[in-house]
């Protein structure tokens, strides 16, 4: 592939972990996958009250709403991807780009 992605200490002070490319990736390359539980729009509209409350209570949101109205809930996805049998070295999409208000993102979700 010519590159790999790794989660290391962020270069932004106090930001926790960041994702870095080790090697060379051409513009437009897929760098990582977003792990997590996938929810369709139909399921989100008709959630039972107890599930909706569980989603609301978590302060550590790792949820992304895609353009096709699917939500990916990555809250249970680890930041270290080599932990067990169901691992994917590229499953770091949930760690990528939580930019500050003054710094634009350097990649995007597709």
PDB file of C-alpha atoms in Angstrom:
ATOM      1  CA  UNK A   1       0.000   0.000   0.000  1.00  0.00           C
ATOM      2  CA  UNK A   2       2.920   2.321   0.628  1.00  0.00           C
ATOM      3  CA  UNK A   3       1.586   3.609   3.943  1.00  0.00           C
ATOM      4  CA  UNK A   4      -0.003   2.651   7.212  1.00  0.00           C
ATOM      5  CA  UNK A   5      -2.020   4.603   9.755  1.00  0.00           C
ATOM      6  CA  UNK A   6      -1.057   4.742  13.420  1.00  0.00           C
ATOM      7  CA  UNK A   7      -2.644   6.271  16.515  1.00  0.00           C
ATOM      8  CA  UNK A   8      -0.069   8.149  18.590  1.00  0.00           C
ATOM      9  CA  UNK A   9       0.008  11.098  20.968  1.00  0.00           C
ATOM     10  CA  UNK A  10      -1.436  14.088  19.114  1.00  0.00           C
ATOM     11  CA  UNK A  11       0.833  16.904  18.004  1.00  0.00           C
ATOM     12  CA  UNK A  12      -1.819  19.258  19.440  1.00  0.00           C
ATOM     13  CA  UNK A  13      -1.150  19.866  23.141  1.00  0.00           C
ATOM     14  CA  UNK A  14      -3.806  18.293  25.391  1.00  0.00           C
ATOM     15  CA  UNK A  15      -5.645  16.688  22.471  1.00  0.00           C
ATOM     16  CA  UNK A  16      -5.049  13.039  23.406  1.00  0.00           C
ATOM     17  CA  UNK A  17      -4.382  10.686  20.511  1.00  0.00           C
ATOM     18  CA  UNK A  18      -4.013  11.547  16.863  1.00  0.00           C
ATOM     19  CA  UNK A  19      -3.857   9.516  13.681  1.00  0.00           C
ATOM     20  CA  UNK A  20      -0.764   9.784  11.523  1.00  0.00           C
ATOM     21  CA  UNK A  21       0.197   8.398   8.130  1.00  0.00           C
ATOM     22  CA  UNK A  22       3.443   6.447   8.156  1.00  0.00           C
ATOM     23  CA  UNK A  23       4.703   6.529   4.582  1.00  0.00           C
ATOM     24  CA  UNK A  24       3.142   8.201   1.539  1.00  0.00           C
ATOM     25  CA  UNK A  25      -0.564   8.290   0.658  1.00  0.00           C
ATOM     26  CA  UNK A  26      -1.780   9.951  -2.536  1.00  0.00           C
ATOM     27  CA  UNK A  27      -4.525  12.577  -2.244  1.00  0.00           C
ATOM     28  CA  UNK A  28      -7.877  10.792  -2.310  1.00  0.00           C
ATOM     29  CA  UNK A  29      -6.552   7.593  -0.736  1.00  0.00           C
ATOM     30  CA  UNK A  30      -8.742   5.778   1.773  1.00  0.00           C
ATOM     31  CA  UNK A  31      -6.730   5.988   4.979  1.00  0.00           C
ATOM     32  CA  UNK A  32      -8.984   4.379   7.564  1.00  0.00           C
ATOM     33  CA  UNK A  33     -12.365   2.796   8.190  1.00  0.00           C
ATOM     34  CA  UNK A  34     -14.898   3.954  10.768  1.00  0.00           C
ATOM     35  CA  UNK A  35     -15.538   1.055  13.162  1.00  0.00           C
ATOM     36  CA  UNK A  36     -18.700   0.735  15.169  1.00  0.00           C
ATOM     37  CA  UNK A  37     -22.343  -0.180  15.249  1.00  0.00           C
ATOM     38  CA  UNK A  38     -24.264   1.065  12.191  1.00  0.00           C
ATOM     39  CA  UNK A  39     -27.769   2.504  12.626  1.00  0.00           C
ATOM     40  CA  UNK A  40     -30.066   3.232   9.668  1.00  0.00           C
ATOM     41  CA  UNK A  41     -32.299   6.305   9.626  1.00  0.00           C
ATOM     42  CA  UNK A  42     -35.374   4.083  10.025  1.00  0.00           C
ATOM     43  CA  UNK A  43     -33.994   2.620  13.266  1.00  0.00           C
ATOM     44  CA  UNK A  44     -32.981   6.031  14.624  1.00  0.00           C
ATOM     45  CA  UNK A  45     -36.463   7.462  14.081  1.00  0.00           C
ATOM     46  CA  UNK A  46     -38.139   4.576  15.912  1.00  0.00           C
ATOM     47  CA  UNK A  47     -35.786   4.018  18.859  1.00  0.00           C
ATOM     48  CA  UNK A  48     -37.217   2.656  22.097  1.00  0.00           C
ATOM     49  CA  UNK A  49     -37.076   5.259  24.876  1.00  0.00           C
ATOM     50  CA  UNK A  50     -34.473   3.310  26.891  1.00  0.00           C
ATOM     51  CA  UNK A  51     -32.090   3.137  23.902  1.00  0.00           C
ATOM     52  CA  UNK A  52     -32.566   6.841  23.159  1.00  0.00           C
ATOM     53  CA  UNK A  53     -31.725   7.708  26.777  1.00  0.00           C
ATOM     54  CA  UNK A  54     -28.599   5.559  26.626  1.00  0.00           C
ATOM     55  CA  UNK A  55     -27.433   7.469  23.541  1.00  0.00           C
ATOM     56  CA  UNK A  56     -28.141  10.828  25.219  1.00  0.00           C
ATOM     57  CA  UNK A  57     -26.328  10.049  28.495  1.00  0.00           C
ATOM     58  CA  UNK A  58     -22.883   9.468  27.056  1.00  0.00           C
ATOM     59  CA  UNK A  59     -20.574  12.511  27.224  1.00  0.00           C
ATOM     60  CA  UNK A  60     -17.939  10.782  25.096  1.00  0.00           C
ATOM     61  CA  UNK A  61     -19.748  10.951  21.773  1.00  0.00           C
ATOM     62  CA  UNK A  62     -18.060   9.013  19.015  1.00  0.00           C
ATOM     63  CA  UNK A  63     -21.029   9.068  16.675  1.00  0.00           C
ATOM     64  CA  UNK A  64     -20.996  10.179  13.067  1.00  0.00           C
ATOM     65  CA  UNK A  65     -23.981  10.841  10.820  1.00  0.00           C
ATOM     66  CA  UNK A  66     -23.137  10.044   7.223  1.00  0.00           C
ATOM     67  CA  UNK A  67     -24.580  11.794   4.170  1.00  0.00           C
ATOM     68  CA  UNK A  68     -26.707   8.686   3.419  1.00  0.00           C
ATOM     69  CA  UNK A  69     -28.463   9.027   6.833  1.00  0.00           C
ATOM     70  CA  UNK A  70     -26.641   6.142   8.500  1.00  0.00           C
ATOM     71  CA  UNK A  71     -25.134   6.779  11.919  1.00  0.00           C
ATOM     72  CA  UNK A  72     -22.010   4.981  13.078  1.00  0.00           C
ATOM     73  CA  UNK A  73     -21.680   4.631  16.849  1.00  0.00           C
ATOM     74  CA  UNK A  74     -17.976   4.173  17.592  1.00  0.00           C
ATOM     75  CA  UNK A  75     -18.153   4.768  21.339  1.00  0.00           C
ATOM     76  CA  UNK A  76     -17.132   1.173  22.125  1.00  0.00           C
ATOM     77  CA  UNK A  77     -14.376   1.069  19.490  1.00  0.00           C
ATOM     78  CA  UNK A  78     -10.877   1.038  20.954  1.00  0.00           C
ATOM     79  CA  UNK A  79      -8.178   3.557  20.101  1.00  0.00           C
ATOM     80  CA  UNK A  80      -5.696   0.701  20.053  1.00  0.00           C
ATOM     81  CA  UNK A  81      -6.749  -1.555  17.223  1.00  0.00           C
ATOM     82  CA  UNK A  82      -4.627  -4.624  17.996  1.00  0.00           C
ATOM     83  CA  UNK A  83      -6.762  -5.902  20.865  1.00  0.00           C
ATOM     84  CA  UNK A  84      -8.285  -9.289  20.219  1.00  0.00           C
ATOM     85  CA  UNK A  85      -9.515 -11.432  17.368  1.00  0.00           C
ATOM     86  CA  UNK A  86     -11.730  -8.915  15.547  1.00  0.00           C
ATOM     87  CA  UNK A  87      -9.133  -6.283  14.714  1.00  0.00           C
ATOM     88  CA  UNK A  88      -8.445  -4.195  11.648  1.00  0.00           C
ATOM     89  CA  UNK A  89      -5.275  -2.147  11.451  1.00  0.00           C
ATOM     90  CA  UNK A  90      -7.136   0.533   9.477  1.00  0.00           C
ATOM     91  CA  UNK A  91     -10.127   0.853  11.842  1.00  0.00           C
ATOM     92  CA  UNK A  92      -9.074   4.251  13.178  1.00  0.00           C
ATOM     93  CA  UNK A  93     -11.613   6.490  11.438  1.00  0.00           C
ATOM     94  CA  UNK A  94     -13.280   7.383  14.749  1.00  0.00           C
ATOM     95  CA  UNK A  95     -10.029   8.923  16.025  1.00  0.00           C
ATOM     96  CA  UNK A  96      -9.448  11.145  12.979  1.00  0.00           C
ATOM     97  CA  UNK A  97     -10.152  14.862  12.800  1.00  0.00           C
ATOM     98  CA  UNK A  98     -11.868  16.469  15.680  1.00  0.00           C
ATOM     99  CA  UNK A  99     -10.540  19.877  14.609  1.00  0.00           C
ATOM    100  CA  UNK A 100     -10.528  22.974  16.747  1.00  0.00           C
ATOM    101  CA  UNK A 101     -12.693  25.962  15.669  1.00  0.00           C
ATOM    102  CA  UNK A 102      -9.575  27.723  14.344  1.00  0.00           C
ATOM    103  CA  UNK A 103      -8.048  24.769  12.477  1.00  0.00           C
ATOM    104  CA  UNK A 104      -9.833  23.140   9.517  1.00  0.00           C
ATOM    105  CA  UNK A 105      -9.833  19.337   9.111  1.00  0.00           C
ATOM    106  CA  UNK A 106      -7.066  17.857   6.986  1.00  0.00           C
ATOM    107  CA  UNK A 107      -9.140  14.933   5.731  1.00  0.00           C
ATOM    108  CA  UNK A 108     -12.810  14.107   5.311  1.00  0.00           C
ATOM    109  CA  UNK A 109     -15.274  11.294   5.759  1.00  0.00           C
ATOM    110  CA  UNK A 110     -16.597   9.709   2.555  1.00  0.00           C
TER     111      UNK A 110
END
